[in-house]
Coordinates of C-alpha atoms in Angstrom, one line a residue:
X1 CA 82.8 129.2 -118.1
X2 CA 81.1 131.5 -115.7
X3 CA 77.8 129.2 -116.0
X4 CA 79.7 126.4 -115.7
X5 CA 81.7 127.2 -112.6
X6 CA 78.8 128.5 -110.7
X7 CA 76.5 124.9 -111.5
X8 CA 79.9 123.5 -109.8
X9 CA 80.4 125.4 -106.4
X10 CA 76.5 124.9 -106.0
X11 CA 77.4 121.3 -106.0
X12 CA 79.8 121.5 -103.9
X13 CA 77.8 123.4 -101.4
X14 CA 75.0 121.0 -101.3
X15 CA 77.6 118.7 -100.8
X16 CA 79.4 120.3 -97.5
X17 CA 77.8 123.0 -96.2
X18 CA 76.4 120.8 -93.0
X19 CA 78.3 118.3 -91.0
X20 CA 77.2 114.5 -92.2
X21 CA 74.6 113.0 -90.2
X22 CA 75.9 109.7 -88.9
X23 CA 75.2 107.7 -85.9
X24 CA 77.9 107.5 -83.4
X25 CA 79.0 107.1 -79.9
X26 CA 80.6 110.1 -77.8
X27 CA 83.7 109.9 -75.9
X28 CA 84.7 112.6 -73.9
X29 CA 88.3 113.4 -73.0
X30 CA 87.2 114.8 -69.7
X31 CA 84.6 112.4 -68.3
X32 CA 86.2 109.6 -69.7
X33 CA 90.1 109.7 -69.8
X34 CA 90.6 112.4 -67.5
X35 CA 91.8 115.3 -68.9
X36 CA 91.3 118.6 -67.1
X37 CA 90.6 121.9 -68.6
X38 CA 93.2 123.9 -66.0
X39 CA 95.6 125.3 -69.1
X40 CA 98.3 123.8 -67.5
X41 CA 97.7 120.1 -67.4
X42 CA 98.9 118.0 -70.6
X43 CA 95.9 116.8 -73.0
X44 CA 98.3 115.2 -75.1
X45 CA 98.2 111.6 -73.7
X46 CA 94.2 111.4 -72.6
X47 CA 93.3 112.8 -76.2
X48 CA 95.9 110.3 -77.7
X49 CA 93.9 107.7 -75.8
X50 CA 91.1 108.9 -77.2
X51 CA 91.6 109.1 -80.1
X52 CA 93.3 105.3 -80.4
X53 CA 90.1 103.9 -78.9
X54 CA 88.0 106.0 -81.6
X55 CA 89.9 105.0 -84.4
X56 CA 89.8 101.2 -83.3
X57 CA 86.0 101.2 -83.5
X58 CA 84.2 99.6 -86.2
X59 CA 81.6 101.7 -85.1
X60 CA 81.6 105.9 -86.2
X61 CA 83.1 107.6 -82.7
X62 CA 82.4 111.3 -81.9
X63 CA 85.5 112.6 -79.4
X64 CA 84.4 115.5 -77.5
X65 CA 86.5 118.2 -76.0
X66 CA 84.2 120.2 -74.0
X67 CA 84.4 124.0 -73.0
X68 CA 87.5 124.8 -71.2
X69 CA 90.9 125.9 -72.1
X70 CA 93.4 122.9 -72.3
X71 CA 97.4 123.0 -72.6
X72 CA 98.6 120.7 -75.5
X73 CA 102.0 120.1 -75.8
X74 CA 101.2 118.2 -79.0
X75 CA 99.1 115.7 -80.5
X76 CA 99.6 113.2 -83.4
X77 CA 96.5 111.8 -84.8
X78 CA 97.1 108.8 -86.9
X79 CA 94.9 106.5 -88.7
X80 CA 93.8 104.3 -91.1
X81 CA 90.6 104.5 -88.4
X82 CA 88.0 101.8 -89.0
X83 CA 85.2 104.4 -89.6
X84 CA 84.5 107.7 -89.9
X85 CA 85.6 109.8 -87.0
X86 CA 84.4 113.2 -85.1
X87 CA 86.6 115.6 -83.1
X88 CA 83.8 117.9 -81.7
X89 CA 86.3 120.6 -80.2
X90 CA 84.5 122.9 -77.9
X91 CA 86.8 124.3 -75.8
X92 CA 90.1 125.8 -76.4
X93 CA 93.9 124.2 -76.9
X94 CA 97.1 126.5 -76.0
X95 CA 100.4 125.4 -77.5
X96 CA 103.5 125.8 -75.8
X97 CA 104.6 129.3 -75.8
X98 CA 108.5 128.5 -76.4
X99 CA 109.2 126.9 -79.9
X100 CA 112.5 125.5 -79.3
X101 CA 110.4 122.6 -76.6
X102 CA 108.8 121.0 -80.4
X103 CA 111.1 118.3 -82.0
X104 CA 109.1 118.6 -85.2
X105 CA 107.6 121.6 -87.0
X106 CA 104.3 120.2 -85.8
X107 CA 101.7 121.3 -82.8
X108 CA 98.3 119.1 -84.3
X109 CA 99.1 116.3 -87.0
X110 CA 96.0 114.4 -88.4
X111 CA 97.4 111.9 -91.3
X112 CA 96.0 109.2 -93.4
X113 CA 92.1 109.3 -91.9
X114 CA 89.4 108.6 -94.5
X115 CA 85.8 110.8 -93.4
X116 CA 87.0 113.0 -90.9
X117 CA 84.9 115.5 -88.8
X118 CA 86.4 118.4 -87.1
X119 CA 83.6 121.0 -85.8
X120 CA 82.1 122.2 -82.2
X121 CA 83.7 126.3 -82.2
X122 CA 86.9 125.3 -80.7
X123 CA 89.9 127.3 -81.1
X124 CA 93.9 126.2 -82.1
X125 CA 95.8 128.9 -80.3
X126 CA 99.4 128.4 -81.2
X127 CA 101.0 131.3 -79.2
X128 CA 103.0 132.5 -81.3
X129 CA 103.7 135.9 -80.8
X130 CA 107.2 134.8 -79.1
X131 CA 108.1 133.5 -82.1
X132 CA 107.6 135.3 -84.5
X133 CA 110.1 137.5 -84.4
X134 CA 112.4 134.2 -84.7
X135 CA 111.3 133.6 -88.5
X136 CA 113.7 134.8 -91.0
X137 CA 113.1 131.5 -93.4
X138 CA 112.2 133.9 -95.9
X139 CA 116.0 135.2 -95.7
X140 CA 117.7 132.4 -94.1
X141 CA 118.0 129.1 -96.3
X142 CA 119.0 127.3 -93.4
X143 CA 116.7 128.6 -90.9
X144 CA 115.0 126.3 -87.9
X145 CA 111.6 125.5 -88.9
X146 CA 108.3 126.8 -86.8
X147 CA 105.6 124.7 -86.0
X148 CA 102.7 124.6 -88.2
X149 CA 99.4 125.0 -85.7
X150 CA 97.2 121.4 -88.2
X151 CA 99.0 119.7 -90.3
X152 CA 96.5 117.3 -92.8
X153 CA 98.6 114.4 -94.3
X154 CA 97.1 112.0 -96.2
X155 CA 93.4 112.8 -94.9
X156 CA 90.5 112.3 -97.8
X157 CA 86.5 113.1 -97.9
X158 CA 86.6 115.3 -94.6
X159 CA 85.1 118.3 -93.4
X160 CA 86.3 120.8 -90.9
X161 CA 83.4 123.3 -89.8
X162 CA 83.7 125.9 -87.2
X163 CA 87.0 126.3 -85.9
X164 CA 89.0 128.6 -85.2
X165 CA 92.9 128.7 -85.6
X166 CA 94.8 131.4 -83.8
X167 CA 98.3 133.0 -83.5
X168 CA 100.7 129.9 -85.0
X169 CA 104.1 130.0 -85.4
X170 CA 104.4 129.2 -89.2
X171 CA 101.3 128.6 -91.0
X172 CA 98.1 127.8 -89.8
X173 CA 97.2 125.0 -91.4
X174 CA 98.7 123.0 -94.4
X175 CA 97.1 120.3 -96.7
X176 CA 99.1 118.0 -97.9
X177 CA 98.2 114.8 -100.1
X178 CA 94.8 115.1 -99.2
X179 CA 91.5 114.8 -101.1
X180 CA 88.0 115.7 -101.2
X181 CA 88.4 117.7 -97.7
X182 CA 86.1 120.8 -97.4
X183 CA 86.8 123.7 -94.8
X184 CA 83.4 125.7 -93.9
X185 CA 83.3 128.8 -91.2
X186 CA 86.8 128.9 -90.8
X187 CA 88.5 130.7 -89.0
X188 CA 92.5 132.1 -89.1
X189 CA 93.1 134.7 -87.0
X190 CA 96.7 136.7 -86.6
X191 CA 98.0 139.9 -86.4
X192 CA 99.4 141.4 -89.6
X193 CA 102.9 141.2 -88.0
X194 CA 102.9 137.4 -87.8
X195 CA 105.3 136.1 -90.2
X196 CA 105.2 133.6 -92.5
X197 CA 102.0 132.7 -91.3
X198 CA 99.7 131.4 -94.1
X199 CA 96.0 130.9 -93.6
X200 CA 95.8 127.7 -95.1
X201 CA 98.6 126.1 -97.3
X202 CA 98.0 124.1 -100.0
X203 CA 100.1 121.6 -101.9
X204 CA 99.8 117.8 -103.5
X205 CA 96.0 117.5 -103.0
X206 CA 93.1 117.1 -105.1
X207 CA 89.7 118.6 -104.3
X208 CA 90.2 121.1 -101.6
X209 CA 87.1 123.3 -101.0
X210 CA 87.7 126.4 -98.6
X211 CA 83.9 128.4 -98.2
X212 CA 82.5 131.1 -96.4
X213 CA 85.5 131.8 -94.1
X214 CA 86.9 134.6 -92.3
X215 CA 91.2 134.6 -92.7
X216 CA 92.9 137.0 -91.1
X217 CA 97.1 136.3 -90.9
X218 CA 100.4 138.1 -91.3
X219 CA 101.1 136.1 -94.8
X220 CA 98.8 135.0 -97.6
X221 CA 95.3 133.6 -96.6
X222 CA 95.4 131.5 -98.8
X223 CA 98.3 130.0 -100.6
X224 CA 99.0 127.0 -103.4
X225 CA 101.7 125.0 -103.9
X226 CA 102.4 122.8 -106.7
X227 CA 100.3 119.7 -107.1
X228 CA 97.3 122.0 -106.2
X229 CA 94.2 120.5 -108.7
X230 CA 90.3 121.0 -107.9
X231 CA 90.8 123.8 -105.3
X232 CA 87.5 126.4 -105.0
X233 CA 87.5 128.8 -103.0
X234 CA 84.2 130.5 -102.3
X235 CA 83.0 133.1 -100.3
X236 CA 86.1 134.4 -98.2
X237 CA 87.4 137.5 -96.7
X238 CA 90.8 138.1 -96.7
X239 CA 93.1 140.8 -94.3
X240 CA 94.8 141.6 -92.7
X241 CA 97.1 139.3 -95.3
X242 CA 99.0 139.3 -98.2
X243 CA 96.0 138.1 -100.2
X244 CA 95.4 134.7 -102.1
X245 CA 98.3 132.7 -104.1
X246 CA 99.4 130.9 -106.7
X247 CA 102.8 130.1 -105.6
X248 CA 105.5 130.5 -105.6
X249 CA 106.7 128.1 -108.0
X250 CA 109.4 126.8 -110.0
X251 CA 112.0 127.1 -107.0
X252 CA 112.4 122.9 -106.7
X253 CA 112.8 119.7 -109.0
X254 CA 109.5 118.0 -110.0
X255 CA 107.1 120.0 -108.7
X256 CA 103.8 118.8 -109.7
X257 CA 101.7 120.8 -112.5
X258 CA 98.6 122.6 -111.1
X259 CA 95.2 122.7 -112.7
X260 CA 91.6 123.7 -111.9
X261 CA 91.4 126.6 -109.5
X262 CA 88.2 128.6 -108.5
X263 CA 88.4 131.7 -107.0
X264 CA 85.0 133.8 -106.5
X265 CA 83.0 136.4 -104.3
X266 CA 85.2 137.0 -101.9
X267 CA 86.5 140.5 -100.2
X268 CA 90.0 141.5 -99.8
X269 CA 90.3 144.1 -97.3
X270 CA 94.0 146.1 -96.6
X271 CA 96.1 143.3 -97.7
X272 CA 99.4 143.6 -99.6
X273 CA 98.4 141.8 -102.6
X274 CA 95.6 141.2 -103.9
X275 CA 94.8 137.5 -106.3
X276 CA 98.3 137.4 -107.7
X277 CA 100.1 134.0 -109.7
X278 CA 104.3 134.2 -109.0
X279 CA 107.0 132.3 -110.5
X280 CA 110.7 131.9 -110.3
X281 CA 113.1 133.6 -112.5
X282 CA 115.7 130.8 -113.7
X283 CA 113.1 128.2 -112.7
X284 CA 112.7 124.5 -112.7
X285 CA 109.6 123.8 -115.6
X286 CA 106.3 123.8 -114.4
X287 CA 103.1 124.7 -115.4
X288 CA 99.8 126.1 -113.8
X289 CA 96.4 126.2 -115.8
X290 CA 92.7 126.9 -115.8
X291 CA 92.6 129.3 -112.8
X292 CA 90.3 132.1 -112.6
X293 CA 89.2 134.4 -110.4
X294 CA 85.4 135.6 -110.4
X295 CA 83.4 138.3 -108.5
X296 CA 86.2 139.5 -106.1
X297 CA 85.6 142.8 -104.1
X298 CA 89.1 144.6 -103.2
X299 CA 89.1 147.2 -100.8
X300 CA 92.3 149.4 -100.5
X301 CA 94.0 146.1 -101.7
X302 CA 98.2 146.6 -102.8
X303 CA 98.6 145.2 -106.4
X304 CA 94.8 144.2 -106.9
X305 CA 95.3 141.9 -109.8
X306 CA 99.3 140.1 -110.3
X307 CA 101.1 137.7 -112.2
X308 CA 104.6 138.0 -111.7
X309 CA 106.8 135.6 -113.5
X310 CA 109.9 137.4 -111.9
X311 CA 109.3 136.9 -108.6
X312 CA 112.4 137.1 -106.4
X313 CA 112.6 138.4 -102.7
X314 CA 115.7 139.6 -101.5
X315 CA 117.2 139.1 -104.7
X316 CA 117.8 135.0 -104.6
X317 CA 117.5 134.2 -108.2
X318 CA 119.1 135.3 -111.4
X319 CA 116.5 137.8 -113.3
X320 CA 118.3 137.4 -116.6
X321 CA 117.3 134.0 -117.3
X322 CA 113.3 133.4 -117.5
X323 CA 110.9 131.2 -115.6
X324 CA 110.0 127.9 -117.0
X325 CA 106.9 127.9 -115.9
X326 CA 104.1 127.5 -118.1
X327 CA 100.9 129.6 -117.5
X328 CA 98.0 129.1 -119.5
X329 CA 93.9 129.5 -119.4
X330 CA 93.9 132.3 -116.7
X331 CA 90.9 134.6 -116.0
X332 CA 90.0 137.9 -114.1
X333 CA 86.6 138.5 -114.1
X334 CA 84.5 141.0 -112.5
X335 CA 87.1 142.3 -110.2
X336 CA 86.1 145.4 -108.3
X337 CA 87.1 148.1 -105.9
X338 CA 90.0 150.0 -104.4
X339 CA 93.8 150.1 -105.0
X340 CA 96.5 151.2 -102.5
X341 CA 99.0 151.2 -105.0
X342 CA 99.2 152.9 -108.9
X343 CA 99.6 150.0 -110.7
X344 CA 96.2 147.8 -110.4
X345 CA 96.4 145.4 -112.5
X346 CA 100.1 143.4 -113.2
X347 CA 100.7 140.6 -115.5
X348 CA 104.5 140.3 -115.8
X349 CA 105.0 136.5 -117.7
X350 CA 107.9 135.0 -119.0
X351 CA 109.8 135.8 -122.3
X352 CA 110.5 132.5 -122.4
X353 CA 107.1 130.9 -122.0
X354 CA 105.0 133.7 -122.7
X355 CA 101.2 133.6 -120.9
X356 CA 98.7 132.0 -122.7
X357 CA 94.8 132.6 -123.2
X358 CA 94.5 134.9 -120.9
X359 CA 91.4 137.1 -120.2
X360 CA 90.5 140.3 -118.0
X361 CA 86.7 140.9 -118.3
X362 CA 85.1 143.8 -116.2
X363 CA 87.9 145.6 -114.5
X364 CA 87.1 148.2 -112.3
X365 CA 90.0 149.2 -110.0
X366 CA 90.2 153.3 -108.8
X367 CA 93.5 154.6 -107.3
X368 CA 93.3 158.1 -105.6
X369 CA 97.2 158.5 -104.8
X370 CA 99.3 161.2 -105.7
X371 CA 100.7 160.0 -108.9
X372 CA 97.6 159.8 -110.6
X373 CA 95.0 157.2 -111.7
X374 CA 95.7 153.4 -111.9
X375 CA 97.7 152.1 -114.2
X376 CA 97.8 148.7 -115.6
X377 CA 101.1 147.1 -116.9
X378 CA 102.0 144.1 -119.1
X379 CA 104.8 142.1 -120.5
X380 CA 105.0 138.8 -122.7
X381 CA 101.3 138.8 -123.0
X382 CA 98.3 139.5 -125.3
X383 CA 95.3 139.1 -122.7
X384 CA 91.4 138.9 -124.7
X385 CA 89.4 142.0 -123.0
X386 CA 86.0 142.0 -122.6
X387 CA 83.7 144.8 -120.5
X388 CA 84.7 147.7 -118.1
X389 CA 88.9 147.9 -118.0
X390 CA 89.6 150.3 -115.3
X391 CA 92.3 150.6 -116.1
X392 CA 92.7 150.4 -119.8
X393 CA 94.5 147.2 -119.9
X394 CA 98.2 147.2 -120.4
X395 CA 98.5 150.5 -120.7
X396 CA 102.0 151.1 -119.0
X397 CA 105.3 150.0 -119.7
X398 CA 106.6 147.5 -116.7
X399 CA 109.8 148.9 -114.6
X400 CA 112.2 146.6 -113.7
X401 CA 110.5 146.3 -110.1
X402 CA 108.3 143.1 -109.4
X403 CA 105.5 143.5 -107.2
X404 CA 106.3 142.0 -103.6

């Protein structure tokens, strides 16, 4: 399997790891539609007419923002375009500070574009530190939704290089319905006290690639949702953050099963979790297979390695009844470091759907707290061991306490 995944991500970074070389024509948003880079006067309309002129071309288009910082009240980026399209974003976009002026929980939307282009070191600064304080949706079933810094609806075989997103609201960017779409030197960047600020957000798509990138947020870096399939990600460092997710699932009808997930080398670095899977208690079914994660570096990580199968923040779910969600073909392999927290490793499945083929190879996780060395704990699975296990695998009884 090891052999296997490593012949793929090569693949895959022959495939993406430079922009495509195609022949186009440059617009700019300055020189040609008059926007001005003052932070106070609106881009929104010149780069819509921008972008409506680029996506009307049966010609490839290249629409360059140049250096500069640029107030965007919002921006809606529709296609089908006529060919492939570039947003070479050099300079810098400001949201509006005040979240209650957005009539959608959108800033940037780009939908239904077919070989997309985003690169040029530009930066997506949300200004959200107003808001944040705001966001209780983790509490508050009926709370207003924030705005998401990029949404991608709908967007297939596209390739965003080089940016940087900073300080949203909500998350920073979510995937939705997409395929084939590749992020390369990306950037999040947040303060640990952001909330509910995912890195990126996946859900619904089909080959998402996220390499060599730098995610730094208040949430997880990296988070799936159901309908997640073909999603590597290669080559990041997470934290400050809550770590990388499966999840959570089970919470809503028909959710969509997810299959084929890659994570490998990358660093964790003071985050609250660590690579972690979590279900619902009293779930809708589901299912989540083939995911592994491979050559993963923690440094004083909380809850290194988790699968929690009971997960329920403040207490909205009914513990007594198990998840029906169905995990199967997981891996931890070659998972090495530091643990802030006693219990390292945590696989916590259902006892109604126990965890199937399941395997830890070479675990090394130390833990230099009072209470002693790290422990491991384990219910309603029987994982296959192979290598170092530090610490001896299963070796604890669980409380009743999920991890967060």
């Amino acid at each position: 399997m090891a052999i296997q995944m490593n012949i793929a991500i090569t693949a895959l970074l022959l495939l993406f790891t430079s922009i495509p070389i195609v022949e186009c024509t440059d617009i700019d948003v300055v020189a040609n539609f008059g926007a001005v880079a003052d932070g106070q006067t609106d881009l929104s309309q010149p780069l819509m007419n921008a972008w409506k002129e680029a996506c009307a071309s049966a010609e490839p288009v290249n629409i360059v923002i140049p250096e500069g910082t640029y107030f965007l009240s919002e921006a809606t980026l529709n296609g089908p375009c006529q060919a492939p399209i570039s947003l070479q974003l050099q300079g810098t976009l400001m949201a509006p500070e005040d979240p209650t002026v957005f009539k959608e929980a959108t800033w940037v939307s780009i939908s239904y574009v077919d070989s997309l282009t985003m690169f040029g070191g530009g930066v997506f600064d949300g200004q959200g530190a107003t808001a944040w304080g705001q966001n209780d949706c983790a509490k508050n079933k009926n709370c207003v939704k924030l705005p998401i810094n990029i949404r991608f609806h709908g967007v297939k075989n596209s390739l965003i290089q080089d940016i940087t997103t900073k300080d949203s609201k909500q998350f920073h960017v979510n995937v939705l319905g997409c395929s084939n779409i590749t992020f390369q030197s990306f950037t999040v960047s947040a303060p640990d006290e952001s909330l509910n600020t995912d890195g990126i957000h996946i859900g619904r798509s089909d080959g998402v690639y996220i390499l060599d990138s730098k995610i730094e947020t208040g949430d997880d870096c990296v988070s799936l949702g159901d309908g997640s399939n073909n999603v590597k990600v290669q080559g990041v460092t997470c934290g400050p953050g809550h770590g990388i997710s499966i999840g959570s699932l089970g919470k809503y009808e028909n959710e969509e099963p997810i299959s084929g997930v890659f994570v490998t080398q990358c660093t964790l670095a003071n985050t609250m979790n660590g690579v972690r899977i979590k279900t619902w208690p009293a779930s809708q079914p589901g299912s989540a297979t083939d995911i592994h994660f491979e050559d993963i570096t923690m440094d004083n990580v909380g809850n290194p390695i988790v699968v929690d199968q009971e997960y329920c923040p403040w207490n909205q779910c009914d513990l007594s009844v198990p998840s029906r969600v169905q995990l199967s073909k997981l891996s931890f392999k070659n998972i090495r470091g530091t643990s802030k927290t006693q219990i390292a490793v945590k696989l916590i499945c259902s006892s109604g759907l126990p965890c199937d083929e399941v395997e830890l190879a070479d675990i090394d996780l130390t833990y230099n707290g009072p209470e002693g060395p790290a422990i491991s704990q384990c219910s309603n699975v029987n994982p296959a061991l192979s290598g170092v296990q530090n610490p001896a695998a299963c070796s604890s009884q669980p409380t009743e306490e999920a991890a967060p």
